[in-house]
Short mmCIF file of C-alpha atoms in Angstrom, two decimals:
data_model
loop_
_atom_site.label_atom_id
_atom_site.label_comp_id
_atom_site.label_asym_id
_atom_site.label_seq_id
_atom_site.Cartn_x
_atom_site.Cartn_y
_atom_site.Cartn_z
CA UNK M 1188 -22.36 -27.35 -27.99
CA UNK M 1189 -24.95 -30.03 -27.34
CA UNK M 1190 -25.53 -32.86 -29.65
CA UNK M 1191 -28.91 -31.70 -30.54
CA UNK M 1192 -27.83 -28.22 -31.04
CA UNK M 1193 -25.22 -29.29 -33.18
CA UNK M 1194 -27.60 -31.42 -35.59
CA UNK M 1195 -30.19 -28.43 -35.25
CA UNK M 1196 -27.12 -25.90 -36.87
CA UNK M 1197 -26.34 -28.50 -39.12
CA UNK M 1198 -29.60 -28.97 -40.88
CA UNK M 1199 -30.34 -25.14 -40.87
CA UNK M 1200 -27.35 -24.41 -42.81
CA UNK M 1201 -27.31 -27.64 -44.99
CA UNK M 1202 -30.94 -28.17 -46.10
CA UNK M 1203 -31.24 -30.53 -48.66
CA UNK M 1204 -34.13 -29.78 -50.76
CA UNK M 1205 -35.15 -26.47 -52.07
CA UNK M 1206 -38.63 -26.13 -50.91
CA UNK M 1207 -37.71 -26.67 -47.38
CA UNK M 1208 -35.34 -23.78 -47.91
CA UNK M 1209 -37.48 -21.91 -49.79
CA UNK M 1210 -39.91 -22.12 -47.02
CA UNK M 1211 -37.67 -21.87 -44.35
CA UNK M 1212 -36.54 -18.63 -46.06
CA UNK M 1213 -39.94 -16.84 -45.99
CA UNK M 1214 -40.59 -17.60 -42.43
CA UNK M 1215 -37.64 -16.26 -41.60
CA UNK M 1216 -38.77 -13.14 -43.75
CA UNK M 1217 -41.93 -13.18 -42.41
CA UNK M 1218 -40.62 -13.06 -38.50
CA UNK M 1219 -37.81 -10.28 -39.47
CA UNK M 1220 -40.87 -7.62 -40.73
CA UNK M 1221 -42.74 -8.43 -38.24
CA UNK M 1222 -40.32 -7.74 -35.23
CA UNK M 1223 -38.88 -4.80 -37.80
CA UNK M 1224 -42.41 -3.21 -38.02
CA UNK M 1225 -43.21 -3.78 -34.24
CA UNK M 1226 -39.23 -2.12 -33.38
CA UNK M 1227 -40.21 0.71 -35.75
CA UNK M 1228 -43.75 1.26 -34.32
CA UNK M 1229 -42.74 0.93 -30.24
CA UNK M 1230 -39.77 3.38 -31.09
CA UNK M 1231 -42.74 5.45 -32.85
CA UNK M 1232 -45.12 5.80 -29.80
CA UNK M 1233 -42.26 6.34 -27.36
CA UNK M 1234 -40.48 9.31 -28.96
CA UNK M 1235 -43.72 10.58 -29.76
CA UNK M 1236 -44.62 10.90 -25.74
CA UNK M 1237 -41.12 11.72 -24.91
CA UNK M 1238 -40.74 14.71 -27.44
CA UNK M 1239 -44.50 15.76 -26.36
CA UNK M 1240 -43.83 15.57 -22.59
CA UNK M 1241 -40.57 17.69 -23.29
CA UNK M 1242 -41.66 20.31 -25.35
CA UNK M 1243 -44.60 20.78 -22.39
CA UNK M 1244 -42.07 21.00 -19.46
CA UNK M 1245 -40.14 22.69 -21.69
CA UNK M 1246 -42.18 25.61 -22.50
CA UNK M 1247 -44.05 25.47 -19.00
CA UNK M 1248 -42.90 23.80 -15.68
CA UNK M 1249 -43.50 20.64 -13.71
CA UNK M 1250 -45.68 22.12 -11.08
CA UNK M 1251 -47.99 24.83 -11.16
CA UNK M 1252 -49.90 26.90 -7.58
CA UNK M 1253 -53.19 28.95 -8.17
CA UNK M 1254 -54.83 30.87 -5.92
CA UNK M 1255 -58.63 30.00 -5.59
CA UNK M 1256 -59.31 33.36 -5.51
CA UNK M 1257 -58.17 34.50 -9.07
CA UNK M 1258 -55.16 36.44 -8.32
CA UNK M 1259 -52.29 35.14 -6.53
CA UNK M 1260 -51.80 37.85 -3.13
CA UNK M 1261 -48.97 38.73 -1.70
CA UNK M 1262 -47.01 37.39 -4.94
CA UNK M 1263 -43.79 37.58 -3.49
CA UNK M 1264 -44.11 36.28 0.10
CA UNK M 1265 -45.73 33.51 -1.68
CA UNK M 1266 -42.46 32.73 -3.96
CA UNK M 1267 -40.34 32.92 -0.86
CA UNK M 1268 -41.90 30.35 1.10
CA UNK M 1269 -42.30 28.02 -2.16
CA UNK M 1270 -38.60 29.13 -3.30
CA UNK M 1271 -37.90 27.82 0.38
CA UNK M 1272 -38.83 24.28 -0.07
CA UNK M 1273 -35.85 21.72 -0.64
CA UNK M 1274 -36.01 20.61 -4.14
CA UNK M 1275 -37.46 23.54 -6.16
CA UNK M 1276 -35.30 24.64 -8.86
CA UNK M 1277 -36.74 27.96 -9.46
CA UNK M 1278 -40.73 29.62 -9.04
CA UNK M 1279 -41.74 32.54 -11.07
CA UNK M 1280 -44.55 34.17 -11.15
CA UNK M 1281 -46.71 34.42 -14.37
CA UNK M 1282 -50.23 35.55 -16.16
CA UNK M 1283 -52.08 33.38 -18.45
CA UNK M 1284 -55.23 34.81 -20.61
CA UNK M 1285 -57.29 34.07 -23.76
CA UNK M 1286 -57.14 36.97 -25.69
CA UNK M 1287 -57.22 38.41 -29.11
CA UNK M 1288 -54.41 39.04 -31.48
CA UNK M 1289 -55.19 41.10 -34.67
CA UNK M 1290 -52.73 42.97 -37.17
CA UNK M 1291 -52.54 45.23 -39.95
CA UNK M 1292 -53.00 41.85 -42.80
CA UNK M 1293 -55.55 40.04 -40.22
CA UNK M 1294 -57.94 42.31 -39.15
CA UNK M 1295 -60.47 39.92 -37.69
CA UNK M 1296 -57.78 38.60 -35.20
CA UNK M 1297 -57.08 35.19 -34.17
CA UNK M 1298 -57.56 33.83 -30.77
CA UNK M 1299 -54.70 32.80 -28.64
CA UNK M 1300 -52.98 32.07 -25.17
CA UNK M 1301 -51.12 34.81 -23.70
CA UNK M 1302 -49.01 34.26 -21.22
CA UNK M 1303 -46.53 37.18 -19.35
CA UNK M 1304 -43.21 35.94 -18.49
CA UNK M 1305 -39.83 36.98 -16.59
CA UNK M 1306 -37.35 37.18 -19.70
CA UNK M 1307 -34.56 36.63 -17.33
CA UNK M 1308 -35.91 32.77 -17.31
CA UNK M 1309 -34.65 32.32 -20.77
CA UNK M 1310 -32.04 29.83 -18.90
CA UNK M 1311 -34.52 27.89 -17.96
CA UNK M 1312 -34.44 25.19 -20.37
CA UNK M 1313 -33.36 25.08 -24.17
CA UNK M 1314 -37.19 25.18 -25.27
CA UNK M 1315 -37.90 28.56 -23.80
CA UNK M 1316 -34.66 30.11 -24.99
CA UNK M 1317 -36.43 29.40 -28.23
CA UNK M 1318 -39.03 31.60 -27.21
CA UNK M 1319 -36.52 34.28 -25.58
CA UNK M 1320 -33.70 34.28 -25.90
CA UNK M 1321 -32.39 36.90 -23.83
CA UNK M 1322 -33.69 38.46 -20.72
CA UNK M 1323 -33.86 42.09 -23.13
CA UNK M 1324 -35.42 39.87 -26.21
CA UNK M 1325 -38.83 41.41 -25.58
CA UNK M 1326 -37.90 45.32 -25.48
CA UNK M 1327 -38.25 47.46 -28.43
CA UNK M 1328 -35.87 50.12 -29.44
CA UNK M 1329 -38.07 52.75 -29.17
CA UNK M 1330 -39.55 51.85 -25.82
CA UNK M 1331 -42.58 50.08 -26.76
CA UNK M 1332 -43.62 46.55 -25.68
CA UNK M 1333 -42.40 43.51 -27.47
CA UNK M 1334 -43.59 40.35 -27.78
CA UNK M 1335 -42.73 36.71 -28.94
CA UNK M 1336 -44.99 34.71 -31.63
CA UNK M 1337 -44.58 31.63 -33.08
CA UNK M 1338 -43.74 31.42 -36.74
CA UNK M 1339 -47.21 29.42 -37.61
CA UNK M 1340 -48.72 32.29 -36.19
CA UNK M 1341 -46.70 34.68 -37.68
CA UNK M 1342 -47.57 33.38 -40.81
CA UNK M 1343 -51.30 33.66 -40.35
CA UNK M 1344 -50.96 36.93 -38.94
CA UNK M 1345 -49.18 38.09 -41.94
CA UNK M 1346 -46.01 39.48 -39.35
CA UNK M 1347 -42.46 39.79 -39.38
CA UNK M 1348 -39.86 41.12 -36.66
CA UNK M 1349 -40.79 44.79 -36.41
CA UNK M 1350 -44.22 44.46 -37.44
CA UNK M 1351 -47.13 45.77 -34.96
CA UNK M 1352 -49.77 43.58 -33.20
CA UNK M 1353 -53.17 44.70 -31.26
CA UNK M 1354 -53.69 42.62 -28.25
CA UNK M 1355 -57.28 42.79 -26.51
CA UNK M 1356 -58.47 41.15 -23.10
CA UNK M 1357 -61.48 41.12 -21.50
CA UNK M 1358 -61.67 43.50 -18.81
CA UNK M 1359 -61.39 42.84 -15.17
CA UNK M 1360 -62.84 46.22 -13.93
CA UNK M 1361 -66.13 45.38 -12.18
CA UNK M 1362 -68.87 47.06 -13.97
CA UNK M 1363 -66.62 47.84 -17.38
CA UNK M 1364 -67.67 45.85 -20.74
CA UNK M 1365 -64.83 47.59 -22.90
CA UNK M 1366 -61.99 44.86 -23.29
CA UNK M 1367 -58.55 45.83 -22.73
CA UNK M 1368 -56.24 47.03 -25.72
CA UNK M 1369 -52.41 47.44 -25.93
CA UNK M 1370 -50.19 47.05 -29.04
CA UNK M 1371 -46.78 45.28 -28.98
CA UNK M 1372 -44.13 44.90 -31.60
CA UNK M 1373 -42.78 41.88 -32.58
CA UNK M 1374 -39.47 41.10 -31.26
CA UNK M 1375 -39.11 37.12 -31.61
CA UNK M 1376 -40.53 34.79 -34.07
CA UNK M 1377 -39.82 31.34 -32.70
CA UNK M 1378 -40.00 28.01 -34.22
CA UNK M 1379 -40.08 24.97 -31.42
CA UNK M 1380 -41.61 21.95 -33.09
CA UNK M 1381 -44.28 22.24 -30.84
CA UNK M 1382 -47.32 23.17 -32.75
CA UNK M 1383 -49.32 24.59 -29.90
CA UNK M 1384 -46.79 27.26 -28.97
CA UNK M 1385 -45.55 27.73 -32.68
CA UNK M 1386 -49.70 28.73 -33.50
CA UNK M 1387 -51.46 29.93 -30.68
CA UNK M 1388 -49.25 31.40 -28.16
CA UNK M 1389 -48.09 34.94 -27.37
CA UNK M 1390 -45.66 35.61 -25.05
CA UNK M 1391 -45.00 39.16 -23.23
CA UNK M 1392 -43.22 40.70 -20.42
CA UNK M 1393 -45.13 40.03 -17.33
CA UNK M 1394 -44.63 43.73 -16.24
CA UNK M 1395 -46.78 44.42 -19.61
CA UNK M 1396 -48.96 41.70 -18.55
CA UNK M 1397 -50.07 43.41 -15.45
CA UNK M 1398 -50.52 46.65 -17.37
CA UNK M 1399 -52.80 45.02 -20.07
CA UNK M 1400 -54.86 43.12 -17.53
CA UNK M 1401 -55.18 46.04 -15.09
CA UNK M 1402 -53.51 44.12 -11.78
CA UNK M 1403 -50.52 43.96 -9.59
CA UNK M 1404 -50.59 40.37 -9.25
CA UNK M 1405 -49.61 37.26 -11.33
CA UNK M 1406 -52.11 34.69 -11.44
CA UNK M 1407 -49.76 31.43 -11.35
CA UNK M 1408 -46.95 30.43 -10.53
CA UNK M 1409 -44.74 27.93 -11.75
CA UNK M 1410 -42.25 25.50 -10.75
CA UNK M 1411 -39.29 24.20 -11.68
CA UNK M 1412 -38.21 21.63 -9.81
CA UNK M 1413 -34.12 19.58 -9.08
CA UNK M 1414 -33.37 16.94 -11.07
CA UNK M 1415 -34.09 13.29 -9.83
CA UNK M 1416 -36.89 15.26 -7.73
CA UNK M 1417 -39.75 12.99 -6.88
CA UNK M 1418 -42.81 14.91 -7.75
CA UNK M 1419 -45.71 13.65 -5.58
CA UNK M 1420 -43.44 14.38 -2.58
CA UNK M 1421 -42.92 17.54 -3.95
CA UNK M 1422 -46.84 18.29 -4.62
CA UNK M 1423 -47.40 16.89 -0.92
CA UNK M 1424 -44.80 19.86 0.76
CA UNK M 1425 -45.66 22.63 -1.48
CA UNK M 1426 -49.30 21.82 -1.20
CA UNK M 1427 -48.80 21.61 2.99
CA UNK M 1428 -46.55 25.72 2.70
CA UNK M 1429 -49.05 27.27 0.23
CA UNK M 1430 -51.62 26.83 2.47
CA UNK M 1431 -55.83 26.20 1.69
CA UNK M 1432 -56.23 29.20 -0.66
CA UNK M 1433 -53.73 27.84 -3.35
CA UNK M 1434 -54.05 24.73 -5.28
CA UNK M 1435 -50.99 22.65 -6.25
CA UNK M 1436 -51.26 20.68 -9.51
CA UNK M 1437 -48.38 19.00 -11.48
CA UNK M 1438 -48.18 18.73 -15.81
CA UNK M 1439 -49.14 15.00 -15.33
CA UNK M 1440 -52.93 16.04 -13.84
CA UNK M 1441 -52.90 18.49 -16.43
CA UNK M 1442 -52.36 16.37 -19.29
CA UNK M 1443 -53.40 13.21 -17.77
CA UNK M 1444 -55.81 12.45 -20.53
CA UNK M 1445 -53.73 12.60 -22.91
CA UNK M 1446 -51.07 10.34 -22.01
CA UNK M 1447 -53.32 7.73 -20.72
CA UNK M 1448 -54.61 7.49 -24.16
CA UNK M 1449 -51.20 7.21 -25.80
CA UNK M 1450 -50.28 4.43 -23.61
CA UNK M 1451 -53.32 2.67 -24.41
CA UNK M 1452 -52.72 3.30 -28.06
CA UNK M 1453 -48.90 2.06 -27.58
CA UNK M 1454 -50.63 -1.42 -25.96
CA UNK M 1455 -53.00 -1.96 -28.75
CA UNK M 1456 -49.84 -1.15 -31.25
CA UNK M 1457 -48.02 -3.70 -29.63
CA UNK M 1458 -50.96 -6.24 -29.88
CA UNK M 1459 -51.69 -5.42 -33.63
CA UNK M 1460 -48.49 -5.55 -35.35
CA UNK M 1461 -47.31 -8.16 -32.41
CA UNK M 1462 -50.35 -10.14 -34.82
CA UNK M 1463 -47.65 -10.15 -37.30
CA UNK M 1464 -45.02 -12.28 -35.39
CA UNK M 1465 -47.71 -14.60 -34.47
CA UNK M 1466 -48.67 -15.24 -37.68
CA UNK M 1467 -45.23 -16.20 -38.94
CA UNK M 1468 -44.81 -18.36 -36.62
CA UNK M 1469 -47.14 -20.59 -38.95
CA UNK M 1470 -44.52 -20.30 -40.81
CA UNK M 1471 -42.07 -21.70 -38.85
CA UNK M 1472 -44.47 -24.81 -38.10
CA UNK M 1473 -44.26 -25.43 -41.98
CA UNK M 1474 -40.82 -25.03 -42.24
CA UNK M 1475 -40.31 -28.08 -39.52
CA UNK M 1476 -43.17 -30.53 -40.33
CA UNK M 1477 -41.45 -30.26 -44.21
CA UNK M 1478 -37.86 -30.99 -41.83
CA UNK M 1479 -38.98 -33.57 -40.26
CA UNK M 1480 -40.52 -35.33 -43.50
CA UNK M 1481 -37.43 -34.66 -45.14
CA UNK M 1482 -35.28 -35.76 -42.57
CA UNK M 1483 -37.22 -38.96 -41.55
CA UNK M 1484 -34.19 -41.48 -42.71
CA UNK M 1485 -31.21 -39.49 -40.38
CA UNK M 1486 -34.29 -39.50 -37.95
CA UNK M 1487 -34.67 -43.76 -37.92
CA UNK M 1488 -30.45 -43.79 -38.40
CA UNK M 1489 -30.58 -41.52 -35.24
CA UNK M 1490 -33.22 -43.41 -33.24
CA UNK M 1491 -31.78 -46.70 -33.96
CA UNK M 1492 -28.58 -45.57 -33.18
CA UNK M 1493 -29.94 -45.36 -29.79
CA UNK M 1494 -30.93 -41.68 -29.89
CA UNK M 1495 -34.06 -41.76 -27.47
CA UNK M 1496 -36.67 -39.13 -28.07
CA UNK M 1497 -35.99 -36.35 -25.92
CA UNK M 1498 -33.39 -35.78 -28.23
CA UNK M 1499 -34.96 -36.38 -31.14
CA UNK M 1500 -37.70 -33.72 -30.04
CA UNK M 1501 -35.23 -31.41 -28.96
CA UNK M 1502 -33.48 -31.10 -32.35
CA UNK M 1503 -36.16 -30.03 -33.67
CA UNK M 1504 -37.03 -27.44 -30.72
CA UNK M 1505 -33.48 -25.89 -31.17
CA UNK M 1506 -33.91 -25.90 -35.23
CA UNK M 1507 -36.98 -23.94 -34.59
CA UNK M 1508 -35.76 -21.67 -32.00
CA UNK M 1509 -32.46 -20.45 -33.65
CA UNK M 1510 -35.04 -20.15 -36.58
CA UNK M 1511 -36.75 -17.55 -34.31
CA UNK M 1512 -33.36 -15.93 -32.35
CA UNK M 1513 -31.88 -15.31 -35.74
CA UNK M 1514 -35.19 -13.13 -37.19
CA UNK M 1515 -35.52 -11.92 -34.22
CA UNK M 1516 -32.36 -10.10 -33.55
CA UNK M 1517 -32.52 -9.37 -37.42
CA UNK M 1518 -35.47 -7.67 -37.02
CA UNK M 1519 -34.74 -5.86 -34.27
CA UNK M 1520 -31.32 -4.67 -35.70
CA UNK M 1521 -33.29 -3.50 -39.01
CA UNK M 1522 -36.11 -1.89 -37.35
CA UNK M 1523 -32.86 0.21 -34.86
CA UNK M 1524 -31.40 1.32 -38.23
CA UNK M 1525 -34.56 2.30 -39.63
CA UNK M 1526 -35.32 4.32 -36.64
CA UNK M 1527 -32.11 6.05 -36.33
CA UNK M 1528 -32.21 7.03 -39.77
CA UNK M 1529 -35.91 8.65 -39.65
CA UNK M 1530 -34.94 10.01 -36.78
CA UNK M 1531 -31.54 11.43 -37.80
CA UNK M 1532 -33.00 13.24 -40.71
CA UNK M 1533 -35.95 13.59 -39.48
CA UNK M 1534 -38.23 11.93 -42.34
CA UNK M 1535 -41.17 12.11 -40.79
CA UNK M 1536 -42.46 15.22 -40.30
CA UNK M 1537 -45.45 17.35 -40.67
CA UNK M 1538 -47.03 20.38 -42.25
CA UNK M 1539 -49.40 22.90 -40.03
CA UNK M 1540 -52.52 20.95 -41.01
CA UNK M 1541 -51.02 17.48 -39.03
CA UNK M 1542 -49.63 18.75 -36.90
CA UNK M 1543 -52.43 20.90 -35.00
CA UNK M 1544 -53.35 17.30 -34.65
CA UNK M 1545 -50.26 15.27 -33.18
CA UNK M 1546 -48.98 18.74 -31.99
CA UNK M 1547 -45.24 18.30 -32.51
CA UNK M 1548 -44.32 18.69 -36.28
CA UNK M 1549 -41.97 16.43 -36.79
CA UNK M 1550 -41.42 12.76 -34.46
CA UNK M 1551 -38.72 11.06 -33.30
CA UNK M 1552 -38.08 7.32 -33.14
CA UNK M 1553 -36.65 6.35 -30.09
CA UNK M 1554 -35.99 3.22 -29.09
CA UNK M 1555 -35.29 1.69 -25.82
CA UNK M 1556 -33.63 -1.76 -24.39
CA UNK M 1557 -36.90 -2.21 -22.16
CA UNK M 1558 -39.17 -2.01 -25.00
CA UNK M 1559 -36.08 -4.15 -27.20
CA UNK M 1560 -35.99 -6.62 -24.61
CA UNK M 1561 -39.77 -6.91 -24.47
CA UNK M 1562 -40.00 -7.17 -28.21
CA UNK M 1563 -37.56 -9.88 -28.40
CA UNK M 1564 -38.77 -11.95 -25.50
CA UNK M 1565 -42.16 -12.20 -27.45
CA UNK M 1566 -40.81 -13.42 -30.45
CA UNK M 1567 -38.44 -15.85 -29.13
CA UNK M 1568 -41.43 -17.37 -26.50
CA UNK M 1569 -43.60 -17.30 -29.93
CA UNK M 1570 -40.93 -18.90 -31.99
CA UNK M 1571 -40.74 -21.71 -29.16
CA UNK M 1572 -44.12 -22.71 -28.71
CA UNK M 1573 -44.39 -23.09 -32.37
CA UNK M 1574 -41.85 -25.84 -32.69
CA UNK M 1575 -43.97 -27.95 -30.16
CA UNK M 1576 -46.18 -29.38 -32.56
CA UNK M 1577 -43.44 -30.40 -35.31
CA UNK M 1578 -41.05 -31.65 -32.45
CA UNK M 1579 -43.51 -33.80 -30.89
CA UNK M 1580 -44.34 -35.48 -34.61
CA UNK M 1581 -40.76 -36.23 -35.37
CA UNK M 1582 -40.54 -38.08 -31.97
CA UNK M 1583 -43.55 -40.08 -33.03
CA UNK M 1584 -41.83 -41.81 -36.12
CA UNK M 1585 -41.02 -45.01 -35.92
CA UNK M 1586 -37.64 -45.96 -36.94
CA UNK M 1587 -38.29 -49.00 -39.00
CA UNK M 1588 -41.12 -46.86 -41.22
CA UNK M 1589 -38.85 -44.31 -41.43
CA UNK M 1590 -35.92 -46.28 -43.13
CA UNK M 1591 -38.19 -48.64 -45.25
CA UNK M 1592 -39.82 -45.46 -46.36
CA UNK M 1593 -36.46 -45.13 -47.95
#
């Protein structure tokens, strides 16, 4: 250990008068919340985008081909040739369609996304084995068609397993005006977390689908793709063997907005709260100038000693910087804790009303060493620069003033 660094330890864990401790106390305080509260509220924004970006590959699929003419034709020579490309997990065929679900307690109906799936997908990922959660899940007992709701739905419907729904579409027969009716029993009530599923989703049998909507084809198909896949290349080939009548999108065009405005929001996060470690760094400035007037006799013994003043001024830069290194890593182990725990019990969660909003009903806090690392590099580099000022001062006293001071 350097001599500096020594005499920097030394009078942090000796201080001699009790205001400079108290002070140097609430600095310390001050930089532990504020590294805390910006841990807490980076772990925040990313498990909020992580759980959101699961739940939506969860429930749909990373890539999705429509035809430009409505229906996909020739349904499955299509899913060959796509099924053929190196890299694709799995493509199914499905039907999406606003439509109208009404029961026996909700007359009036509320409207809602239904979408006609393969049951024999319910491998697919844990989120839609949620939804069904066998390929036979959506098959009534006495032969009629079943179907999967979502338990917020379910609730506003007024349903139960076994209950009957009325489903109506508008109808694709060219001159007709009647909308299409069928009724369906319901077979699964599912609870995901994800509020847009869990409210305003139905999910059928895309057999029943086809019989509802009066076709033969599906009208998307989606993709599930390998593992450490790289997805524009995979949008590129697909694209290149669908051919011009299809377009190839991915779930990042699709929700594009949306993320982009949650990463903005995690910047500006950062910036705010990051307000808060900047501020205590005041604090820190305080705590040294009241050092260095306190320690201006060990500073003249020290300087006429021979002690020049680069090591005078570095004393005072290591004083200050273990200041910060020591709330820092505080902080950040407080604001870890605090996130596993929320997260772990899952403390912060919401009722239907919140989350239509934030669409996931309860968040996780996750935190990674990236956004650790970044947090900590801030506050250290603030910490720093704040015993500048101070350092410089103390270098400036003379050594004679200093010990007739005394």
């Amino acid at each position: 250990m350097s001599l500096a660094r020594r005499i920097a330890w030394r009078y942090l864990r000796r201080p001699s008068d009790r205001l400079v401790t108290a002070v140097g106390l609430a600095s310390l305080a001050g930089l532990v919340i504020g590294v805390m509260a910006l841990v807490i509220s980076m772990a925040l924004m990313t498990g909020y985008r992580g759980d959101l970006q699961k739940k939506l590959l969860g429930g749909n699929a990373e890539m999705f081909v429509y035809s430009i003419d409505g229906a996909v034709i020739d349904t499955e020579g299509t899913l060959e040739r796509i099924g053929s490309v190196e890299g694709v997990a799995e493509a199914s065929p499905v039907i999406f369609q606003n439509a109208l679900v009404s029961s026996e307690n909700h007359a009036t109906g509320e409207q809602v996304m239904l979408k006609g799936v393969e049951p024999d997908r319910s491998g697919s990922s844990p989120l839609f084995q949620k939804i069904i959660s066998s390929p036979t899940a959506l098959r009534a007992p006495d032969g009629l068609p079943g179907v999967a709701v979502g338990k917020y739905l379910a609730e506003k419907l007024g349903v139960a397993r076994g209950d009957a729904l009325t489903v109506t579409v508008p109808s694709r027969t060219e001159g007709s005006f009647l909308p299409s009716t069928g009724s369906f029993v319901v077979m699964q009530v599912f609870d995901t977390g994800f509020y847009e599923f869990d409210a305003k989703w139905l999910f059928i049998e895309l057999g029943e689908a086809m019989v509802l909507l009066e076709t033969t084809e599906a009208n998307l198909i989606e993709i599930k793709l390998d593992q450490e896949t790289e997805l524009d290349i995979m949008v590129s080939r697909i694209a290149s063997i669908a051919g011009n009548r299809f377009v190839v999108t991915d779930w990042r065009q699709m929700n594009r907005q949306l993320f982009s405005l949650l990463a903005i929001q995690q910047l500006v996060l950062f910036i705010v709260i990051g307000l808060i470690v900047f501020v205590s760094t005041f604090n820190i400035v305080s705590t040294l100038i009241m050092t260095v007037h306190e320690k201006r006799r060990e500073i003249g013994i020290l300087a006429s000693m021979g002690a020049d003043s680069r090591l005078i001024r570095r004393i005072f830069i290591w004083y200050g910087t273990l200041v910060g290194v020591s709330g820092t890593l505080l902080g950040i182990f407080l604001g870890t804790t605090v996130s596993w725990v929320l997260t772990r019990y899952e403390l912060i969660s919401f009722g239907p009303e919140i989350a239509e909003v934030y669409f996931v009903s309860s968040i996780p806090f996750v935190t990674r060493w990236t956004d650790l690392a970044a947090i900590g590099s801030f506050a250290i580099v603030v910490s720093f620069l704040a015993t500048l000022l101070p350092s410089l001062r103390a270098t400036r006293l003379a050594p004679i003033d200093a010990l007739r001071h005394e």
